[in-house]
Coordinates of C-alpha atoms in Angstrom, one line a residue:
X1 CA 94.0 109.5 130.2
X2 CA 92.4 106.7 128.2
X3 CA 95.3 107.1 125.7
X4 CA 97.9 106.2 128.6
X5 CA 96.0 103.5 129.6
X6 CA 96.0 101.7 126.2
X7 CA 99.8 102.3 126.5
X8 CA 101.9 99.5 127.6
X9 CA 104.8 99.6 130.3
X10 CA 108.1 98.1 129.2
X11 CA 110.9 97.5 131.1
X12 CA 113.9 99.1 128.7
X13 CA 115.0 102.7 129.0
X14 CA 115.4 104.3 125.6
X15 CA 119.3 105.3 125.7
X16 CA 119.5 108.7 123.8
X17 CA 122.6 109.3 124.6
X18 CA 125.4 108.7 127.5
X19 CA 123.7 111.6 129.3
X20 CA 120.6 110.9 129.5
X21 CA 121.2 106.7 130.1
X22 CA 121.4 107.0 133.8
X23 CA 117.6 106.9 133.8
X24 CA 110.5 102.0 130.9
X25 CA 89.1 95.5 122.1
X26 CA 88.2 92.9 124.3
X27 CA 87.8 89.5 122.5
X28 CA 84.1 88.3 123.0
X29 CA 85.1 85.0 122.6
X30 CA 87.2 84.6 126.0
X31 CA 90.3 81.6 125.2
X32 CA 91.7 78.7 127.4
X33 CA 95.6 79.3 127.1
X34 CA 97.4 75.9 127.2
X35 CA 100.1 75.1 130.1
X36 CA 101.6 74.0 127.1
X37 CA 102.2 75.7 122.9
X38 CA 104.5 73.4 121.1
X39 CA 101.9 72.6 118.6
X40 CA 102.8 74.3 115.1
X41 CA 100.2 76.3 114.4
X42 CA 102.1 76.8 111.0
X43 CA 103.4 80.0 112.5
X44 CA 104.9 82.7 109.8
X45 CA 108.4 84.2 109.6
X46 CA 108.7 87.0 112.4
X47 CA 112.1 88.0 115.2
X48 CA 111.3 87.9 118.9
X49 CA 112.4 91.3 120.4
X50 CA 113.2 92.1 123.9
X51 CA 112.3 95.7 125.1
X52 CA 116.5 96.7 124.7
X53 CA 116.4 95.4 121.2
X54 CA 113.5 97.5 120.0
X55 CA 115.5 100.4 121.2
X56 CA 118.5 99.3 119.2
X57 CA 116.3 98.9 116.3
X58 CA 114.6 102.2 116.7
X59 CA 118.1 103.9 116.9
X60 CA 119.0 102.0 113.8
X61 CA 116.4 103.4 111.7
X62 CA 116.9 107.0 113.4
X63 CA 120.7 106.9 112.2
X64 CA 119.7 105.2 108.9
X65 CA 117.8 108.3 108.2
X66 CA 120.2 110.5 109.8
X67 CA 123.0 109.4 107.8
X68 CA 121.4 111.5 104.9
X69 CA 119.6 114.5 107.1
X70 CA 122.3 115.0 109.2
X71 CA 120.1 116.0 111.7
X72 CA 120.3 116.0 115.7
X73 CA 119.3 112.6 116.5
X74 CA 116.2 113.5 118.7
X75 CA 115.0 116.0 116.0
X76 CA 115.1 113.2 113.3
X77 CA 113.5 111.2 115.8
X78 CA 110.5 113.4 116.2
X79 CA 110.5 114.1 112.1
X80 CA 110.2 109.9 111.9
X81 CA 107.5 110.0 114.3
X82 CA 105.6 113.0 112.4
X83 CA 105.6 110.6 109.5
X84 CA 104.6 107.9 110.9
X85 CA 108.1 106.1 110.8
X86 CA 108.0 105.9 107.5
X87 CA 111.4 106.6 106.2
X88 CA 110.8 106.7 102.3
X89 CA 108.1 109.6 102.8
X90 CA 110.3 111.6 105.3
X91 CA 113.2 111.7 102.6
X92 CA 110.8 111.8 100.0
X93 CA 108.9 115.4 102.0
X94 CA 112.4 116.2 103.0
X95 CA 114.1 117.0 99.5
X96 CA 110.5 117.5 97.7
X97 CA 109.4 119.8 99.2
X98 CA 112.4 122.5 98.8
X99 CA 111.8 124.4 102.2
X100 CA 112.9 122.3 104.9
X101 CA 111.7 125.4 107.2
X102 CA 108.2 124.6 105.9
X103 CA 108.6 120.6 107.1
X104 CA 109.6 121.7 110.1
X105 CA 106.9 124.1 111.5
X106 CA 104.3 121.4 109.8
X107 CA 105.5 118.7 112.1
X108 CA 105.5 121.8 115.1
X109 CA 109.1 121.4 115.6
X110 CA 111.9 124.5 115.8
X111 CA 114.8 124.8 113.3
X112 CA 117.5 123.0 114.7
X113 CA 119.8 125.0 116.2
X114 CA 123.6 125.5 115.8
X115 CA 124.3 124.8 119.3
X116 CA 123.8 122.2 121.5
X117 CA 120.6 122.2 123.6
X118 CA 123.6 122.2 127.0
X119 CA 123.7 125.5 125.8
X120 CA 120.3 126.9 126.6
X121 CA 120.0 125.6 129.8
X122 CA 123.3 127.7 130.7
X123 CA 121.6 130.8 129.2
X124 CA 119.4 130.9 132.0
X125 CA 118.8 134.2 133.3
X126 CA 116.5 135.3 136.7
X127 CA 113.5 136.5 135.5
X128 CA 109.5 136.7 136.6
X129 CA 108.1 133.5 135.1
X130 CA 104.4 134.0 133.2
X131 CA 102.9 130.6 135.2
X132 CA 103.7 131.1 138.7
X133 CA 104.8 134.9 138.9
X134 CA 107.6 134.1 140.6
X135 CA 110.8 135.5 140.3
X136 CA 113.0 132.3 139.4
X137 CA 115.6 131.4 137.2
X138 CA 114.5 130.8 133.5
X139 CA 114.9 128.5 130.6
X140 CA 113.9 129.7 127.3
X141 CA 113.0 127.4 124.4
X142 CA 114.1 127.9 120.5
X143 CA 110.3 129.4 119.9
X144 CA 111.4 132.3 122.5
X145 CA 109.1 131.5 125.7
X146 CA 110.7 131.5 129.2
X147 CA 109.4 129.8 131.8
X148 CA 111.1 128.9 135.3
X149 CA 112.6 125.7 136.1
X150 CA 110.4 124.4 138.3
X151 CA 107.4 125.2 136.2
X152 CA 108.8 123.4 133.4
X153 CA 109.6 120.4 135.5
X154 CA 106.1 120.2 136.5
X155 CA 104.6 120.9 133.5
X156 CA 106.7 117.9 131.6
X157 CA 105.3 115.8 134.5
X158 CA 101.9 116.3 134.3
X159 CA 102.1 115.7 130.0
X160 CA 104.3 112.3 130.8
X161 CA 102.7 110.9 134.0
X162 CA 99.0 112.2 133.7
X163 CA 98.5 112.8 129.8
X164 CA 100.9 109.6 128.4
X165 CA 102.9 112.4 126.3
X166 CA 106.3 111.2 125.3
X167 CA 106.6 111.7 122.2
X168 CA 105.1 114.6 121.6
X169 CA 105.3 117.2 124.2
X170 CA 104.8 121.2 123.1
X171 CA 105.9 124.2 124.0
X172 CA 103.5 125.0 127.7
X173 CA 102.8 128.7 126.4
X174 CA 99.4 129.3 124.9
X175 CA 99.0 128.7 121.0
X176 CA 102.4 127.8 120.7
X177 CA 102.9 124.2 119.1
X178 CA 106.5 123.9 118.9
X179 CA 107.8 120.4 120.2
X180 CA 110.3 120.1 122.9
X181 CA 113.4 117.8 122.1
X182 CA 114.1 114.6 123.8
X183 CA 117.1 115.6 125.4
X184 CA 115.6 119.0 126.9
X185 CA 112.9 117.4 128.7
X186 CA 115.3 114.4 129.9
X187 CA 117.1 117.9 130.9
X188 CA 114.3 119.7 132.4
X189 CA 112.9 117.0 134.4
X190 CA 114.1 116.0 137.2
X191 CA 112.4 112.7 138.6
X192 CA 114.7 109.4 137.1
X193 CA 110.8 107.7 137.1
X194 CA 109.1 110.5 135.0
X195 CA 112.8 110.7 132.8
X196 CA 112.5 106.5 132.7
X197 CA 108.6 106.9 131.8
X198 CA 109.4 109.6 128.6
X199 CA 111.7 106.8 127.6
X200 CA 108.9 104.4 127.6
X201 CA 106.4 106.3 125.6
X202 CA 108.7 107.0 123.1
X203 CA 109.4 103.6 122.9
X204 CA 106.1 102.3 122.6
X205 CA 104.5 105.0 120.1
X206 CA 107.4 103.5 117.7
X207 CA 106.1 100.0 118.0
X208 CA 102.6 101.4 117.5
X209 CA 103.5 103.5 114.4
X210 CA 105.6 100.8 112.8
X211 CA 103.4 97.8 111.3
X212 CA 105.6 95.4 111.4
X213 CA 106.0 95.6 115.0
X214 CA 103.5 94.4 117.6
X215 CA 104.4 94.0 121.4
X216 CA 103.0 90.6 122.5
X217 CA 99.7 90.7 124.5
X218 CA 100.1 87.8 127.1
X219 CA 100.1 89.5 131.0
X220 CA 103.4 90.9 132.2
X221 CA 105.4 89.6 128.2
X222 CA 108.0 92.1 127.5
X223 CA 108.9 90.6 124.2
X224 CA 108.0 92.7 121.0
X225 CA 107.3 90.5 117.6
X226 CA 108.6 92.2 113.9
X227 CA 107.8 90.0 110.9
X228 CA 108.8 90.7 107.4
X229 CA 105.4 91.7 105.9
X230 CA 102.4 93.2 108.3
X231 CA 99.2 90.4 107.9
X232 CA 96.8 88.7 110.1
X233 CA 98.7 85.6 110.8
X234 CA 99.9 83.6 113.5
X235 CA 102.7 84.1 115.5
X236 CA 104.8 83.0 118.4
X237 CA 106.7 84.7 121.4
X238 CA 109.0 83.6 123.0
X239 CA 107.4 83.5 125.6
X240 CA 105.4 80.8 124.6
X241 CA 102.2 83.4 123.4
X242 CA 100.4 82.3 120.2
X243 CA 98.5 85.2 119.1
X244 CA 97.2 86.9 115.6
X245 CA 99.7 89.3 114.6
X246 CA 96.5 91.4 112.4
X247 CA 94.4 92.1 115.3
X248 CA 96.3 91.0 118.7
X249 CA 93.8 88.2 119.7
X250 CA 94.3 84.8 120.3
X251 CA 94.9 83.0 116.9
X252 CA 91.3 82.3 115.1
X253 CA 92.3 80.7 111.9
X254 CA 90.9 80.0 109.5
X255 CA 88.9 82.9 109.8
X256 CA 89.4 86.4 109.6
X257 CA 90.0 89.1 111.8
X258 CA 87.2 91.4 109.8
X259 CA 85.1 88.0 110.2
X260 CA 85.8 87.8 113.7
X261 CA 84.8 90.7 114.4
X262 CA 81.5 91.3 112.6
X263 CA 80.6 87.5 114.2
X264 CA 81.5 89.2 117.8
X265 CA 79.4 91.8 117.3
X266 CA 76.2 89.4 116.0
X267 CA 77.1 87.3 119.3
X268 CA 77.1 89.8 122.0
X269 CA 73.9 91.4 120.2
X270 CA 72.1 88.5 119.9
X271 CA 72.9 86.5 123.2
X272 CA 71.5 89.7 125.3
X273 CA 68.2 88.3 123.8
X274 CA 69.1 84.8 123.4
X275 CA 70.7 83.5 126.4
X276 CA 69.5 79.5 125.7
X277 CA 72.3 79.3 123.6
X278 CA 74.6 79.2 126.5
X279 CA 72.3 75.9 128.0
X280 CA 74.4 73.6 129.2
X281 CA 71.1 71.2 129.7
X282 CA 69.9 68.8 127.2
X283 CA 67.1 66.2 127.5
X284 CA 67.9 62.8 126.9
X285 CA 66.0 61.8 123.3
X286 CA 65.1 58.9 124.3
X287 CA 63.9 59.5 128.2
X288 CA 63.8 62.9 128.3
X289 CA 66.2 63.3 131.3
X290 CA 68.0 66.5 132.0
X291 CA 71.7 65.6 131.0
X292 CA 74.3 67.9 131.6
X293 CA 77.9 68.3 129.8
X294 CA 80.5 68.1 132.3
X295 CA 83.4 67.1 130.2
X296 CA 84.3 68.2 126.1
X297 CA 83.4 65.4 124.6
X298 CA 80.1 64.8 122.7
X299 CA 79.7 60.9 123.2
X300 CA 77.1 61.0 125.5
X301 CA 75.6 58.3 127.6
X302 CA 72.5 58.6 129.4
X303 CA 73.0 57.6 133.1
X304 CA 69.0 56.5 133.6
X305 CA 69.7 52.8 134.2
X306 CA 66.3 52.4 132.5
X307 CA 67.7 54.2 128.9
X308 CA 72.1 54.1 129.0
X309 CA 71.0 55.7 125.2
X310 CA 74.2 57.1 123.5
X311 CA 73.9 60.1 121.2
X312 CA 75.6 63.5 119.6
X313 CA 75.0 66.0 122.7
X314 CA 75.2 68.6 119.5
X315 CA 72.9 67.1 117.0
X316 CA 71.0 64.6 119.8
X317 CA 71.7 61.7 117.1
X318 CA 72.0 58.2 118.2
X319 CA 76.2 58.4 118.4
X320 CA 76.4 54.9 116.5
X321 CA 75.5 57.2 113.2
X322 CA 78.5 59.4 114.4
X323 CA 81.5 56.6 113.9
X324 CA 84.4 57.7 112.1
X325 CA 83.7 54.8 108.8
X326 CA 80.6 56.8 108.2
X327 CA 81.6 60.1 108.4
X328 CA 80.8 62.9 111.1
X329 CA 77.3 64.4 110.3
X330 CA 77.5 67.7 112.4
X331 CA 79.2 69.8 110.6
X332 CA 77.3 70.9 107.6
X333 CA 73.9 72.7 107.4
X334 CA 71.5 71.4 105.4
X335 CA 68.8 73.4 103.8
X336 CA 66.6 71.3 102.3
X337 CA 65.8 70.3 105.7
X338 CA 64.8 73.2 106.8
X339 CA 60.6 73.0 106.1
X340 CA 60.2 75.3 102.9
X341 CA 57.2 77.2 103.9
X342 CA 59.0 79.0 106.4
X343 CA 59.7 82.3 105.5
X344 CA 63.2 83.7 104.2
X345 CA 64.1 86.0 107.7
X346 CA 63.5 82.2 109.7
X347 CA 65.8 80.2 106.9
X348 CA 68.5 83.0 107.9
X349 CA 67.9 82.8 111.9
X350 CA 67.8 78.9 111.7
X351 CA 71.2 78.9 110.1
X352 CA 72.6 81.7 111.9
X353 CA 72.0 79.0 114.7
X354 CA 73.2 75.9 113.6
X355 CA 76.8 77.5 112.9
X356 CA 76.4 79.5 116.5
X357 CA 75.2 76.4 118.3
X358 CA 77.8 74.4 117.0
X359 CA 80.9 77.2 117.4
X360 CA 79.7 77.6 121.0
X361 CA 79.9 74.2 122.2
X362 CA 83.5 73.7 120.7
X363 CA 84.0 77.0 122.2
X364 CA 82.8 75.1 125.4
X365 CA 84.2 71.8 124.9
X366 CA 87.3 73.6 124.9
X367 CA 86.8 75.6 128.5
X368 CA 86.3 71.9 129.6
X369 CA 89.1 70.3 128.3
X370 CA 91.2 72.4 129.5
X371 CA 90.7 71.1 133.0
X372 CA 92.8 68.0 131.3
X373 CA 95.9 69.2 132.0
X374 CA 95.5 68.8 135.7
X375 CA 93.9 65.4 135.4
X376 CA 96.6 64.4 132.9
X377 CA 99.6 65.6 135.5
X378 CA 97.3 63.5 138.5
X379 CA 97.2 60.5 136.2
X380 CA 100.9 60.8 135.1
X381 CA 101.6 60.8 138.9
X382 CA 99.5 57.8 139.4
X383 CA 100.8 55.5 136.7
X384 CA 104.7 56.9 138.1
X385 CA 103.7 56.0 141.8
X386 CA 102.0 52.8 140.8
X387 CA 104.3 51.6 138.5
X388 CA 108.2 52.4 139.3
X389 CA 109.7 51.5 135.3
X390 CA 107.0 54.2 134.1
X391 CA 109.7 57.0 133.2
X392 CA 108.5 61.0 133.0
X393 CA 109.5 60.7 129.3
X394 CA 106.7 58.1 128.8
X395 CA 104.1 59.5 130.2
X396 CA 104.1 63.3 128.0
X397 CA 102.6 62.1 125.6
X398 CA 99.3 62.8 127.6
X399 CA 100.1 66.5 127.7
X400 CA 101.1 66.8 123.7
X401 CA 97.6 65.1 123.3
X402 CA 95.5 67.8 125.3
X403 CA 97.7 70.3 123.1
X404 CA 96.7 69.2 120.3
X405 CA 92.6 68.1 121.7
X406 CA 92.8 72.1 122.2
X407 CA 94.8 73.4 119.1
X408 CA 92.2 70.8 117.1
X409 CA 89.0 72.7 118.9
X410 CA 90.1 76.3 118.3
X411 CA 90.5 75.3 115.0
X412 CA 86.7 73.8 114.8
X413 CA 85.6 76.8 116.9
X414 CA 86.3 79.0 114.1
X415 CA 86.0 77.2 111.0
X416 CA 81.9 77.3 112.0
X417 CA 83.0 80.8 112.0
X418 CA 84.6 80.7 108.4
X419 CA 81.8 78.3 107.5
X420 CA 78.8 80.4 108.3
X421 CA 80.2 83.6 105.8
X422 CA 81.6 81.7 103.1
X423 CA 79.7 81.5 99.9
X424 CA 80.3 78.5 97.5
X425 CA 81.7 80.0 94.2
X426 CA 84.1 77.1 92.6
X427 CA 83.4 74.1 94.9
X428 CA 85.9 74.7 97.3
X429 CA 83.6 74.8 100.3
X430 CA 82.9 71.2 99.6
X431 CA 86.2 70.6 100.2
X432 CA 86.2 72.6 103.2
X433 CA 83.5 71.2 104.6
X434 CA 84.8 67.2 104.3
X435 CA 88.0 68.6 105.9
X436 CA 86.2 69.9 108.7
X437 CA 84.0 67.0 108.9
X438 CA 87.1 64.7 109.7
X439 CA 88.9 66.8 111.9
X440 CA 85.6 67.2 114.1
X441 CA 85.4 63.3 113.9
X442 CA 89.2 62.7 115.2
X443 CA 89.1 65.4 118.1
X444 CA 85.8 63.3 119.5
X445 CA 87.6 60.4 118.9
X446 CA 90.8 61.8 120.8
X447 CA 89.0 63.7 123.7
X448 CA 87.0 60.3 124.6
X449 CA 90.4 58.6 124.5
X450 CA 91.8 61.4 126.8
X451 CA 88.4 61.2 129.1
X452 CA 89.1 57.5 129.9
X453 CA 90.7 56.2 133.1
X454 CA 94.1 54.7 132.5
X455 CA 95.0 51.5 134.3
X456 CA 97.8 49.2 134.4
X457 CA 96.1 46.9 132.3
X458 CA 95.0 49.5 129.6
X459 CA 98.1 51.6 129.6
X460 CA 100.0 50.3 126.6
X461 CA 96.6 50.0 124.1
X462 CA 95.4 53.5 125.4
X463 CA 98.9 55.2 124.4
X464 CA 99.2 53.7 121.1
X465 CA 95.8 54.8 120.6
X466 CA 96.0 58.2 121.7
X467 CA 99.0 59.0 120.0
X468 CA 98.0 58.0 116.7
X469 CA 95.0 59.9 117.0
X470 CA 96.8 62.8 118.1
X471 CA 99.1 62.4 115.4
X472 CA 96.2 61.8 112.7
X473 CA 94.3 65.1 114.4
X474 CA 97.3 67.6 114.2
X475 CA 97.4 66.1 110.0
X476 CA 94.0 66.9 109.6
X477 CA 94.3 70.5 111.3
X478 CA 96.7 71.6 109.0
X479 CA 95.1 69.9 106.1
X480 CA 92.4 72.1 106.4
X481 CA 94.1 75.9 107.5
X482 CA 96.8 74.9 104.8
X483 CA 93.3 75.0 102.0
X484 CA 92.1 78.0 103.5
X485 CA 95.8 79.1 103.3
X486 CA 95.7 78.2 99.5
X487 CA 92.1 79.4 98.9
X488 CA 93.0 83.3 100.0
X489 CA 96.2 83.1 98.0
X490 CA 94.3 81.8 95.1
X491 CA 91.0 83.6 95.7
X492 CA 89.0 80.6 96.3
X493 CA 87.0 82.5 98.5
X494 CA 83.4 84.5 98.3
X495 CA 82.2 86.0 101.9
X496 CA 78.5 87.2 102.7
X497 CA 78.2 90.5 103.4

């Protein structure tokens, strides 16, 4: 049952032949997806697939092979699927081995017969069938068990509809593993929906076998992604889907998916005992009042009349140290800081902290400026209503910007990933770490643009500003993943265990 439940319903029926074609881990780190993914998140070469097209490309491959075995096309299918559809190691198994009879009772499938399978099903005889003990008419299968008609229709039923068995479905006797064709059980049974389900199994356990294949993951996407070589990049559907073609998950360069996954783990373990670091209260560092984050950006400004202080909500810095001329001074962990009588285990929590601090609040920043897509549609309405020679046209830019303002935090969200595991072999991560500090610098910069109210007055200043900010942000993003790009290609790279 849990097997069918990881399979994935998609809407194209697996034509086997004009007979039969009457008859389709949980990220810990939850993402915001965009109304919006034009930005160019440097995506790699891949084909967008519908459902029908993974079909045709399934029966390619099938009559590719077959055009050497010459082989019924179901029984090559189900010899591609023993093997994982890998096409060099059937042919290589298939002339090696010098016993085809041998290949063919290791994959649990019968010798193929002279005659058509049309054949058998007219063979049927009246007979007492061994499930029911009914006197019924029978079908026999090539490994020489009979069973009645209706027995076998239910049977095929229960393996498609309860077990998720498409691809694979054996003989119902006891001990006997012989497969049954595709084109006997789209025979045998008689529901179009269980015939239309077998199809879809099939389908789907050749996308899972085949590594360059991957269906997309967004809700209710039909679209199947093939790239050229199998990696963990980034990848588009048409859809509109960005998502990591390695692991399935929303795209998390520059890290890992390995490294994603071992800091998933240390998260969820560590936040069932350290739930503060979800705080969305600060104090003030000047007055000590309770301030809390309601928008992504991390200019803050204390709203005591008696203080109106402005600091880093991350680093609680005044935020004149923070401008852009001197640099952005939260991205790096320092360790001479860090008192040196404190023992090594506290060294190791206090940095595990600093990266996990400063990956959650881009992590929220980025839940909150997500919310800008509604006020940027409100404010594009205003400025239209208010303003009659205000075109649509010249008011998008405020949606590109909140695509990049998000594209720009994911980005920061998991560099303090990439950060906290790399190891500085070759003084790369120095590089690394300046790139970083300027893209964190220009999203603040941008998000504050994006948080400010747009009047007549301000309209034509605030768009210059925010697109050459947005413009200067999506530069520095692909600055840095192009280095980490570089670094993995050159081996730049030294991870902790």
């Amino acid at each position: 049952m849990a097997e069918e439940d990881n399979l994935r319903e998609k809407g194209a029926a697996l034509e086997l032949d004009s007979a039969c074609s009457e008859e389709d881990e949980v990220t810990l780190v939850p993402m915001v997806q965009s109304d919006s993914e034009d930005v160019d998140d440097g995506d790699f070469e891949s084909e967008v697939f519908s459902t029908s097209e993974v079909v045709q490309y399934m029966m390619d491959c099938i009559e590719e092979v077959n055009s050497v075995l010459q082989l019924p096309v179901t029984i090559t299918r189900m010899l591609l699927q023993y093997f994982q559809w890998d096409e060099e190691k059937l042919m290589e198994k298939f002339y090696d081995s010098g016993d085809s009879d041998e290949l063919f009772k290791a994959a649990g499938i019968a010798k193929p017969p002279i005659v058509e399978a049309d054949f058998f099903l007219s063979d049927t005889t009246i007979g007492v069938c061994d499930i029911c003990l009914l006197t019924e008419q029978m079908f026999g299968w090539q490994c020489g068990h009979r069973f009645c008609l209706g027995c076998w229709d239910q049977y095929l039923t229960t393996k498609i509809m309860e077990d998720g068995k498409g691809q694979s479905i054996p003989c119902p006797a006891s001990a006997c593993d012989v497969l049954l064709d595709d084109l006997t059980v789209m025979k045998l049974v008689k529901d179009s929906r269980v015939r239309l389900r077998h199809q879809h199994l099939i389908t789907n356990s050749f996308v899972q076998c085949n590594r360059q294949l991957k269906w997309c993951p967004a809700p209710d996407c039909n679209f199947c992604i093939k790239v050229s070589l199998p990696d963990a990049r980034p990848v588009r559907c048409q859809c509109g889907h960005n998502f990591c073609f390695g692991c399935g998950q929303s795209c998390h360069e520059p890290v890992s998916c390995s490294l994603l996954k071992k800091w998933n783990r240390r998260l969820q373990e560590d936040c069932k005992t350290a739930t503060y670091l979800m705080a969305k209260t600060k104090e003030c560092p000047a007055c000590s009042v309770t301030i809390e984050k309601s928008g992504g950006c991390n200019h803050m400004v204390c709203k005591n009349v008696a203080c109106n202080a402005e600091f880093c909500w991350v680093c609680l810095g005044p935020w004149s140290a923070h401008a852009v001329t001197s640099w952005y001074h939260c991205t790096r962990f320092k360790e001479d800081e860090v008192v040196t009588e404190k023992s090594a285990s506290r060294l190791v929590l206090e940095r595990y902290l600093f990266f996990c601090h400063r990956f959650m609040n881009h992590r929220q920043s980025r839940k909150l400026e997500s919310r800008l897509y509604a006020v940027m549609r409100k404010k594009k309405d205003d400025l239209q209503r208010e303003n009659k020679d205000v075109s649509w046209v010249e008011v998008q830019y405020l949606t590109k910007a909140v695509d990049i303002l998000l594209a720009c935090r994911t980005v920061l969200m998991h560099a303090y990933i990439f950060a906290f595991y790399v190891r500085d072999k070759n003084g790369q991560v120095a590089i690394f770490e300046e790139n970083q500090r300027d893209l964190e610098a220009a999203t603040e910069c941008l998000s504050e643009y994006l948080e400010r109210d747009i009047t007549q007055e301000n309209l034509a200043d605030l768009k210059q500003k925010v697109q050459d900010k947005s413009r200067y942000c999506e530069t520095r993003r692909t600055v840095l993943l192009q280095h980490v790009r570089e670094g993995v290609e050159k081996d730049w790279w030294e991870f902790a265990e």
